[in-house]
Short mmCIF file of C-alpha atoms in Angstrom, two decimals:
data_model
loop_
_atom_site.label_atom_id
_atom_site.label_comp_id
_atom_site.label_asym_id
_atom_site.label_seq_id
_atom_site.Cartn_x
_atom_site.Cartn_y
_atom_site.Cartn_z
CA UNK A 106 1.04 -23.97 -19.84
CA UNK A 107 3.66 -25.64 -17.83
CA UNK A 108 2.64 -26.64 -13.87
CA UNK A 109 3.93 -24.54 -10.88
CA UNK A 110 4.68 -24.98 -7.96
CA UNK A 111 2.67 -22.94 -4.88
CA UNK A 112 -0.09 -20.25 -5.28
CA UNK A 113 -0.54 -17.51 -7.81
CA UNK A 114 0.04 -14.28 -6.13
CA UNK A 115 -3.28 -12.21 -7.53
CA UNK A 116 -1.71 -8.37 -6.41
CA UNK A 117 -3.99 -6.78 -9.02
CA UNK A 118 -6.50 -4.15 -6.92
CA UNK A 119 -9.59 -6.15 -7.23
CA UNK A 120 -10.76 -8.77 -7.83
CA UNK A 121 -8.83 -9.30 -5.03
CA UNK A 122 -7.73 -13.21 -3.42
CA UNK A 123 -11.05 -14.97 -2.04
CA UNK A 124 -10.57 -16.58 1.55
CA UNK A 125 -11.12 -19.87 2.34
CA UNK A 126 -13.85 -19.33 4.75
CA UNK A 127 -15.92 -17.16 1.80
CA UNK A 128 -14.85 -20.27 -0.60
CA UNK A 129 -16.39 -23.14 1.45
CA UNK A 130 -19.76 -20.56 1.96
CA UNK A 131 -20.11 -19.86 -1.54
CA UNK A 132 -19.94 -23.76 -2.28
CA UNK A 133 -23.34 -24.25 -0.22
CA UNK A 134 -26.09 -25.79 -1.97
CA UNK A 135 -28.24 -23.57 -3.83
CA UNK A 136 -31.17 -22.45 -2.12
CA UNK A 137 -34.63 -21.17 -3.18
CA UNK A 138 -34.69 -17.60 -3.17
CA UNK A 139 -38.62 -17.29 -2.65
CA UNK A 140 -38.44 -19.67 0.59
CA UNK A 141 -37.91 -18.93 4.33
CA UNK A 142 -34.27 -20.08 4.37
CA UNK A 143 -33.13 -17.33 1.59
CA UNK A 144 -35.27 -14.94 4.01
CA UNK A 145 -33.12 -14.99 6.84
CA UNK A 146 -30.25 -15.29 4.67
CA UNK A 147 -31.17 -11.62 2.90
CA UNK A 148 -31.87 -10.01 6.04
CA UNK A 149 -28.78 -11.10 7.38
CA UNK A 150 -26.80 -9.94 4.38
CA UNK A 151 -28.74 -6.19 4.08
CA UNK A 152 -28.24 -5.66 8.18
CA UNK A 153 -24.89 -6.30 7.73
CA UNK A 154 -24.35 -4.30 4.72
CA UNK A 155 -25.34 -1.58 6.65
CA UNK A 156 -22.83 -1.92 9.15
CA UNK A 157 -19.69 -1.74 6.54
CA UNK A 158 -20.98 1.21 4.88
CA UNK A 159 -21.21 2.87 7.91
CA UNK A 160 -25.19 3.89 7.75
CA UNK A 161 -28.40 3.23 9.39
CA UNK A 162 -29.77 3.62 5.98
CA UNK A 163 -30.81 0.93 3.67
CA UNK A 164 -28.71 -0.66 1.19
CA UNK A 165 -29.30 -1.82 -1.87
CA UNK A 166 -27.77 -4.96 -3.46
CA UNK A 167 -27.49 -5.83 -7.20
CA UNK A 168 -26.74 -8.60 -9.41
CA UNK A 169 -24.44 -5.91 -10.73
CA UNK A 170 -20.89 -5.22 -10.87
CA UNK A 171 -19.90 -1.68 -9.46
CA UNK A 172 -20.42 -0.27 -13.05
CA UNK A 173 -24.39 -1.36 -13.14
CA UNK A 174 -24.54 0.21 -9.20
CA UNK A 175 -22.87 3.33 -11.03
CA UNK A 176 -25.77 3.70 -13.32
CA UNK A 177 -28.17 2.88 -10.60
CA UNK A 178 -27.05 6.08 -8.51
CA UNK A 179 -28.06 8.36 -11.64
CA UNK A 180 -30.96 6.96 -12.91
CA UNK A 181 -32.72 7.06 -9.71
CA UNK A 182 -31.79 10.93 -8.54
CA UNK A 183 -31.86 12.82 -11.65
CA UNK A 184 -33.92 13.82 -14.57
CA UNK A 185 -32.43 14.18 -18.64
CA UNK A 186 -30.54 17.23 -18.67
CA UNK A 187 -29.53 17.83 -15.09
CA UNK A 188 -26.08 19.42 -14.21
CA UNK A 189 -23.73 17.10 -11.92
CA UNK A 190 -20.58 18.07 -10.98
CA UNK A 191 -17.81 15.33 -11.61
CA UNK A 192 -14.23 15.49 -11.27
CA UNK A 193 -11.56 13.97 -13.13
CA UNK A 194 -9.13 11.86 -10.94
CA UNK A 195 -8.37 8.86 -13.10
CA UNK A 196 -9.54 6.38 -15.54
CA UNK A 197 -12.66 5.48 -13.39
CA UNK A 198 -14.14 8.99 -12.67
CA UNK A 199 -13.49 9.29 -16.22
CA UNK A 200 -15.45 6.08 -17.06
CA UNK A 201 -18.21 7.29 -14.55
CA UNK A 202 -18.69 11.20 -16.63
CA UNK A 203 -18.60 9.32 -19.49
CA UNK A 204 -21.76 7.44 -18.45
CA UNK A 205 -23.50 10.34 -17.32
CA UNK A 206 -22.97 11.79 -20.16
CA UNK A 207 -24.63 9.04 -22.56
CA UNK A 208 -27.58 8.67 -19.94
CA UNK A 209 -28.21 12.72 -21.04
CA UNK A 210 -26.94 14.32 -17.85
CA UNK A 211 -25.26 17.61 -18.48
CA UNK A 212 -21.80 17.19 -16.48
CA UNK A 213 -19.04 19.76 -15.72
CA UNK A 214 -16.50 17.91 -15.90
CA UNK A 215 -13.45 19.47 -13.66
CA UNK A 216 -9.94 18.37 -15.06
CA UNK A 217 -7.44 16.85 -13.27
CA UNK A 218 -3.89 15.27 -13.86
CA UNK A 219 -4.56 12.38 -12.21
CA UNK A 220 -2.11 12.62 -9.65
CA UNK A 221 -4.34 14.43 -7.35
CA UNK A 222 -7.58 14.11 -5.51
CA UNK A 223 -10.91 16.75 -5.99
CA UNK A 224 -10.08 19.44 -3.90
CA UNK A 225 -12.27 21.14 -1.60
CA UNK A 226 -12.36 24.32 -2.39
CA UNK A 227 -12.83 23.61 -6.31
CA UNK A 228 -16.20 21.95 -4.59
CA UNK A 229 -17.03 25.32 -2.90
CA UNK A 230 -15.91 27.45 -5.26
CA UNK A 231 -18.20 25.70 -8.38
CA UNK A 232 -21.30 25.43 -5.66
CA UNK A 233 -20.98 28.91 -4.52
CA UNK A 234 -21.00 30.58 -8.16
CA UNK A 235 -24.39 28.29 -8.51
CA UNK A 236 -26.63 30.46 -7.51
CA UNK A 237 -30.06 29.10 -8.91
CA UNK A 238 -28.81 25.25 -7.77
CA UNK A 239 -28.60 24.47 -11.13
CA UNK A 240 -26.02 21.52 -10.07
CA UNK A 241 -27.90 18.73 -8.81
CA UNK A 242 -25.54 16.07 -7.69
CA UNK A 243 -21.51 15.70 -6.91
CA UNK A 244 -20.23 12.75 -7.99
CA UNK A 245 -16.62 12.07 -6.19
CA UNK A 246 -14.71 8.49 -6.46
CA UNK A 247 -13.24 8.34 -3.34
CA UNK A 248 -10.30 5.83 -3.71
CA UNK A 249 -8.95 5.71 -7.69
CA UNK A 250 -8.27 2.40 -8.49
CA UNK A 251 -6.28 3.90 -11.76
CA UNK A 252 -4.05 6.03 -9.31
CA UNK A 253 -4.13 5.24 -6.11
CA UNK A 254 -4.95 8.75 -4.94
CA UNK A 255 -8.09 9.24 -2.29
CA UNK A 256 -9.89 11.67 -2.26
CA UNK A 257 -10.99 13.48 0.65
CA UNK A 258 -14.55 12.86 0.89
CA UNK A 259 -15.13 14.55 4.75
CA UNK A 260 -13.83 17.64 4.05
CA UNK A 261 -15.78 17.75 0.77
CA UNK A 262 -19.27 17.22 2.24
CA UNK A 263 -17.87 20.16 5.02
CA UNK A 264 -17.46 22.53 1.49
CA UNK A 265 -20.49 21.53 0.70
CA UNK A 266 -22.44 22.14 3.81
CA UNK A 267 -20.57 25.54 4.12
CA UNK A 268 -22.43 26.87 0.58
CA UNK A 269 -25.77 25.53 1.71
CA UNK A 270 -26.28 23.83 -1.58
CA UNK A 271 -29.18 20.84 -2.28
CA UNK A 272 -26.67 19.16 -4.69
CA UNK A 273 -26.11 15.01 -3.57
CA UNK A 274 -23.14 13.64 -2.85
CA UNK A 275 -22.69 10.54 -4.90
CA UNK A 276 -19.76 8.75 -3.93
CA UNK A 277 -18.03 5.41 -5.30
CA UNK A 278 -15.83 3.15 -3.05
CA UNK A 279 -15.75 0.23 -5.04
CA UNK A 280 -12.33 0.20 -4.50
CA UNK A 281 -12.18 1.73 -1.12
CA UNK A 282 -15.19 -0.01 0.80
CA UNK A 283 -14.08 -2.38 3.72
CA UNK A 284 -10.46 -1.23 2.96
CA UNK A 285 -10.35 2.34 4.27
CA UNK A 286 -12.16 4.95 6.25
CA UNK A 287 -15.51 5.46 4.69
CA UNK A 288 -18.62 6.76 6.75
CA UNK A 289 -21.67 7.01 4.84
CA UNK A 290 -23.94 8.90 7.32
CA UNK A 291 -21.01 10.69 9.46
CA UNK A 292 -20.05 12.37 5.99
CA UNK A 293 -23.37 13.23 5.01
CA UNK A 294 -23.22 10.97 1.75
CA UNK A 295 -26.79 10.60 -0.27
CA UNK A 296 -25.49 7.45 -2.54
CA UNK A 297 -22.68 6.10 -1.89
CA UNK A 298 -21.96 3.11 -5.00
CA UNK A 299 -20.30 -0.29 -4.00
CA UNK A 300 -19.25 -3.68 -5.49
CA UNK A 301 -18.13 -7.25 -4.29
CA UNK A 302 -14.64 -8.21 -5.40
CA UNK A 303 -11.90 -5.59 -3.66
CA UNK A 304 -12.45 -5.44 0.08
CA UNK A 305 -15.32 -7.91 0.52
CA UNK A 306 -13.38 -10.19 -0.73
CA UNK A 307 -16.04 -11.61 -3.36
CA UNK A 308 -16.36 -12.58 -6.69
CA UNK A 309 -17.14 -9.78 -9.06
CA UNK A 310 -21.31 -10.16 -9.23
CA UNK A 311 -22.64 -7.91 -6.77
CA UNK A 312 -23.38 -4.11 -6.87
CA UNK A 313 -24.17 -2.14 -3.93
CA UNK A 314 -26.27 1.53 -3.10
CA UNK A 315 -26.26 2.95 -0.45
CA UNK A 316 -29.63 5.46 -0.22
CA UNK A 317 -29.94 8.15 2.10
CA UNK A 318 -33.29 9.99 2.96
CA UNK A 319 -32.97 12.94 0.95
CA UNK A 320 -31.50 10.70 -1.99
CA UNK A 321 -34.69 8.41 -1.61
CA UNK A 322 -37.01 11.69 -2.00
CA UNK A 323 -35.36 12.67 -4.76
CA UNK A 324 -35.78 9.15 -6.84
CA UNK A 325 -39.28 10.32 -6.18
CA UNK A 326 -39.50 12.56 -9.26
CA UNK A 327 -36.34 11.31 -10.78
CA UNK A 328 -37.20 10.99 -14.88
CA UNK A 329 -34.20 9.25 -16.13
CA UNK A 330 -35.18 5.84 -17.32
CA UNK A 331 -34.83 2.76 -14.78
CA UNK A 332 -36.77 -0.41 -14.70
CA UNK A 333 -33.50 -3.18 -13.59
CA UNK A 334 -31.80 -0.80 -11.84
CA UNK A 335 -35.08 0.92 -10.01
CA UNK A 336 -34.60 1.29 -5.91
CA UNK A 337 -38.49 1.51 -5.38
CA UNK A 338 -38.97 -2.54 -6.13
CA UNK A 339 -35.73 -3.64 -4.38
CA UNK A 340 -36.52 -1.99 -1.39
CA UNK A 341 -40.51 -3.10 -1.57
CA UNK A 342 -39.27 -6.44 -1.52
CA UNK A 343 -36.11 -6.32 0.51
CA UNK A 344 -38.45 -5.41 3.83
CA UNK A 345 -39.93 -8.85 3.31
CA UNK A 346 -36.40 -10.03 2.91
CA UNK A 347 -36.69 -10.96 -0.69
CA UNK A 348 -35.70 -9.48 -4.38
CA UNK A 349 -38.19 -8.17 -7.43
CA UNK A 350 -36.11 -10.54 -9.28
CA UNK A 351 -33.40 -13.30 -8.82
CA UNK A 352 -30.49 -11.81 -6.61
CA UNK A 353 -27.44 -13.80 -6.54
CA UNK A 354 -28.04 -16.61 -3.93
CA UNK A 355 -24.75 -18.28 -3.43
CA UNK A 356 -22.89 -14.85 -3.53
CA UNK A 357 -24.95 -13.94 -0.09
CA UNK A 358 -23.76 -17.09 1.55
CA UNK A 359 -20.00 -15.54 0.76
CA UNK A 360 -20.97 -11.74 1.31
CA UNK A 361 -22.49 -12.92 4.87
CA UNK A 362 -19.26 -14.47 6.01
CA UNK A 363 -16.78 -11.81 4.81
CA UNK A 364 -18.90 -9.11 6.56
CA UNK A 365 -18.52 -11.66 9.65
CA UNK A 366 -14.68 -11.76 8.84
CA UNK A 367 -14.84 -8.15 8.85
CA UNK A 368 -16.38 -7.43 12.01
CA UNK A 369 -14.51 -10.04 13.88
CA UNK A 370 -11.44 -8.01 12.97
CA UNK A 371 -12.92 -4.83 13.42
CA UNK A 372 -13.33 -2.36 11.18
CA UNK A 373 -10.89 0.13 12.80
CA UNK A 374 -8.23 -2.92 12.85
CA UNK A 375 -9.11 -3.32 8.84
CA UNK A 376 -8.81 -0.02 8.16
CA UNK A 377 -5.38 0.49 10.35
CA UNK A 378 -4.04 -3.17 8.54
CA UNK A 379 -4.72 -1.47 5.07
CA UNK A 380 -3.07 1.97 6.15
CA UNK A 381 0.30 -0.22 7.57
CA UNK A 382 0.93 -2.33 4.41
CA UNK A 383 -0.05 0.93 2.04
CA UNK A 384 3.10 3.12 4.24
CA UNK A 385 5.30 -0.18 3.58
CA UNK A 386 5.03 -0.59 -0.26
CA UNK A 387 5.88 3.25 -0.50
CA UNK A 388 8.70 2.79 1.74
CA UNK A 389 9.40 -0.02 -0.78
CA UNK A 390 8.66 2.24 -3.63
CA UNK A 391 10.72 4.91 -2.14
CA UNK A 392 13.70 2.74 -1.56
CA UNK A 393 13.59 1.60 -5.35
CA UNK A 394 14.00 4.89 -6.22
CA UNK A 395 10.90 4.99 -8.15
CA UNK A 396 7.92 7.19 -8.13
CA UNK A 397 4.75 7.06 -6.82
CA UNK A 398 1.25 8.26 -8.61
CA UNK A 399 -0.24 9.98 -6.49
CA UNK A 400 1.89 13.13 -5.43
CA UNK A 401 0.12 14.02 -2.12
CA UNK A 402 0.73 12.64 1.30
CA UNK A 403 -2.17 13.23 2.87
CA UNK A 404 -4.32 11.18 -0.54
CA UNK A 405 -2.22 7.98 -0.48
CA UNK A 406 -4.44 5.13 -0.50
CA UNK A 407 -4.00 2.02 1.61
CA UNK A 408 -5.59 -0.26 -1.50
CA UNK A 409 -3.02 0.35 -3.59
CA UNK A 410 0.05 1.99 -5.08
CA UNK A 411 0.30 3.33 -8.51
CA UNK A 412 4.05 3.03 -9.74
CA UNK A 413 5.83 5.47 -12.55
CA UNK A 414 8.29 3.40 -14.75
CA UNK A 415 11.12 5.17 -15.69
CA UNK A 416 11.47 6.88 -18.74
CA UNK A 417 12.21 4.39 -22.21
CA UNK A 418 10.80 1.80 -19.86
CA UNK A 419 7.29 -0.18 -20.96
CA UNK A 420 5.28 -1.28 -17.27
CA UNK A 421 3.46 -3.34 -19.61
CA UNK A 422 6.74 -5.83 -20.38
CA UNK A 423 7.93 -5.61 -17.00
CA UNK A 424 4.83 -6.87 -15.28
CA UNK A 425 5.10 -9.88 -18.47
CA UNK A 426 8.10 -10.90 -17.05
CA UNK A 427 6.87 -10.90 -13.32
CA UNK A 428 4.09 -12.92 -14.14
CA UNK A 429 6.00 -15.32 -16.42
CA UNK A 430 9.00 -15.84 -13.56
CA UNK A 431 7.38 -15.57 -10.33
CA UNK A 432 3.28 -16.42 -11.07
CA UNK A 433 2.42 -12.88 -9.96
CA UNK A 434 -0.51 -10.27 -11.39
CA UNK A 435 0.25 -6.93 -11.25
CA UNK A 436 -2.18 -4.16 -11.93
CA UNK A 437 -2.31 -2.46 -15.60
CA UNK A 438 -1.77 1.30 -16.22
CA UNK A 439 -5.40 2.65 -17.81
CA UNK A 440 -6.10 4.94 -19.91
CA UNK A 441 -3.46 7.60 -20.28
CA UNK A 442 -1.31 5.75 -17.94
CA UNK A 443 -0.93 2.37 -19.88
CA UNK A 444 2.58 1.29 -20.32
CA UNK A 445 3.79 4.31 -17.75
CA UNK A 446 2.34 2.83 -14.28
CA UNK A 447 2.54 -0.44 -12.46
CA UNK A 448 -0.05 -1.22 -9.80
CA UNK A 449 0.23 -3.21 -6.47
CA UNK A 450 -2.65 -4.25 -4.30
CA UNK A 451 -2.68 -4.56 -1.01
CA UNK A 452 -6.09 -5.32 -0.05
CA UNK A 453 -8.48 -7.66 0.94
CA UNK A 454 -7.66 -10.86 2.37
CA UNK A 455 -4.33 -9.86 2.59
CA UNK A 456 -1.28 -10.17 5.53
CA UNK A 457 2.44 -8.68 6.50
CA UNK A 458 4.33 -12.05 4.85
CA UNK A 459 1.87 -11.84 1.77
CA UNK A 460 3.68 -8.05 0.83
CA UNK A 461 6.78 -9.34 1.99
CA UNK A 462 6.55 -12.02 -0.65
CA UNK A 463 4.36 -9.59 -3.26
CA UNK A 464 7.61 -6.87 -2.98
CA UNK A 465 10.32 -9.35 -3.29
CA UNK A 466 8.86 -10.39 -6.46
CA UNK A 467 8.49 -6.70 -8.13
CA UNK A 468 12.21 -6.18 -6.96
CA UNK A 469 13.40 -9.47 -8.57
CA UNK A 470 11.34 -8.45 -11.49
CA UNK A 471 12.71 -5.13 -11.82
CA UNK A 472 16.75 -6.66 -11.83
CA UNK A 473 14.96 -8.85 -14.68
CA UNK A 474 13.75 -6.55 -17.05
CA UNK A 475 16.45 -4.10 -16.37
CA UNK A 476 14.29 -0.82 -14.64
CA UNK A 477 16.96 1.47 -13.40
CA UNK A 478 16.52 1.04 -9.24
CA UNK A 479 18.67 1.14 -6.01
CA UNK A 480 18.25 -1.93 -3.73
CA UNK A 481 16.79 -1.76 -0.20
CA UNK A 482 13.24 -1.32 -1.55
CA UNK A 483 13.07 -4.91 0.79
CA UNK A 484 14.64 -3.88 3.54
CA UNK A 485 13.06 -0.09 3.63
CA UNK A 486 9.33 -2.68 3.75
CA UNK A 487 10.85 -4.73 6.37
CA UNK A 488 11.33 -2.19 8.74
CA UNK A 489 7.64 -0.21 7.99
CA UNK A 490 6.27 -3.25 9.05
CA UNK A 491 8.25 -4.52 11.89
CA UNK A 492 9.44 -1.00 13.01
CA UNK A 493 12.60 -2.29 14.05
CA UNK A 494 15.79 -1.23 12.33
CA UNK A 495 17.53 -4.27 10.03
CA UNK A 496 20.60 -2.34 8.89
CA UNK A 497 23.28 -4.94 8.99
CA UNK A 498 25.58 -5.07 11.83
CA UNK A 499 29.23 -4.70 10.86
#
């Protein structure tokens, strides 16, 4: 492969672009994770874990990726042949039924078109017609990496609460976590399932749960099978500040300083940062002329946007010839979407000049491979973000 000039621009939605400052603490000399050193070290990590989900609950952390913390949310709440509720949003709440299904969990599986979030009511409306409780868990992704579309995860737990159901919320943010809103104990969430490399800014390699009380008493006569993936060791162990088996050393040295990186922003500040640069790539988007996934205002996501190629046109080639001219990744269409939908991320370790640069290269691209657009995509960004008007003086 021929040598470039400057950096790659990674704009896939996770992994996402590792800062410098997790870099240099990932480099650290590797430590033994039975000794006093790796102590502190853990208890710094779980405390602080606590603090981005949002709970005073304990948090589990796995040499995982957010697939294995998937599994771990089942196994440890529900029995072979147990009902969960699971909706179809995209290709990742279809990869999550898909498990249940093969780990003997009886799911009703709620169709979707992918262009929308779960709604609400469907919640109410399947818990209220449940009249023995025969549904045992809710499993909701909250942000869709496949779509861009969030779903509404408040006002779900509120439908929910408003049926009196025992059914646990199970939510994943893998792709939402440190990005956007997410309150774990505010919205009444009983496992919420998390991973390293979107907004933590990690490597792939670690695989977060989130337990609440009533989730913890029902791994109590959970049957499904677990032995790597069992809470009751990891958090044995974790009070001691230690693992029932080797955790991934050098990825706490980076997980402790992106929380730090976190908090010194602010989580309100991160969340507002992803919410700006999410309203400026649709005003991009917009501008192009092109359309946009998800197809409700009030479920765009500020991780990522989810872009429809026009008709006789392959996303697939056109993000070839992006990353062949300008040394930038674009996200894949999955699953029924491959070859329709282009993805941008806009997460992470991520700044104003970095979209600048990220939508000057899709527009660029687009001219390239010949995608039927208007211009001002640019210009339509430029003024989201600066909120000045740059029409050009006459």
């Amino acid at each position: 492969m021929p040598s470039t000039s400057g950096r790659h621009f990674l704009q896939i939605p996770g992994p996402t672009n590792v800062p410098d400052r997790v870099l240099r603490a990932l480099s650290q000399p590797t430590i033994d994770h039975r000794g006093p050193e790796f102590r502190k070290l853990a208890r710094e990590v779980l405390t602080g874990a606590q603090g981005i989900f949002m709970t005073k609950s304990p948090v589990v952390i796995f040499p995982a990726s957010g697939t294995g913390a998937w599994e771990a949310s089942l196994v440890n709440t529900l029995s072979p042949g147990e009902k969960v509720l699971m909706f179809e949003t995209g290709h990742f709440a279809t990869l999550w039924k898909e498990m249940a299904t093969r780990l003997g969990l009886q799911v009703d599986f709620v169709t979707g078109d992918w262009r929308h979030g779960v709604d609400p009511a469907v919640v109410y409306a399947k818990l209220a017609n449940d009249h023995g409780h025969q549904i045992k868990a809710v499993g909701v992704v909250h942000n869709e990496t496949s779509t861009g579309v969030v779903s509404r995860i408040a006002d779900i737990r509120h439908q929910i609460d408003a049926t009196q159901h025992s059914a646990l919320l199970l939510v994943d943010t893998i792709s939402s976590l440190g990005s956007i809103e997410y309150r774990h104990d505010d919205w009444g969430v009983d496992v919420t399932v998390g991973c390293s490399q979107k907004g933590l800014m990690l490597p792939p390699g670690l695989g977060f749960n989130a337990i609440s009380d009533k989730a913890l008493a029902a791994s109590k006569s959970a049957r499904l099978p677990r032995s790597y993936w069992d809470w009751e060791p990891m958090l044995r162990d974790n009070k001691a500040g230690f693992f029932p088996y080797t955790p991934s050393t050098n990825l706490f040295y980076g997980l402790r300083e992106a929380i730090n990186m976190l908090m010194d922003e602010g989580l309100a500040s991160v969340f507002a940062r992803h919410e700006r640069f999410g309203h400026a790539t649709r005003a991009a988007v917009k501008g192009w002329g092109l359309e946009i996934v998800c197809q409700n205002p009030a479920e765009h996501s500020g991780v990522l946007t989810a872009v429809m190629m026009p008709e006789g046109h392959d996303a697939d080639g056109f993000r070839q010839i992006v990353l062949e001219r300008f040394d930038m990744s674009l996200g894949a269409g999955l699953g029924k979407l491959k070859g329709k939908v282009f993805r941008i991320g806009h997460l992470g370790d991520f700044n104003a000049l970095m979209l600048v640069g990220t939508l000057g290269g899709i527009e660029m691209g687009l001219a390239l491979a010949g995608v039927p657009h208007k211009s001002g995509g640019i210009l339509a960004s430029l003024e989201s973000l600066s909120g000045v008007s740059l029409a050009p003086v006459s």
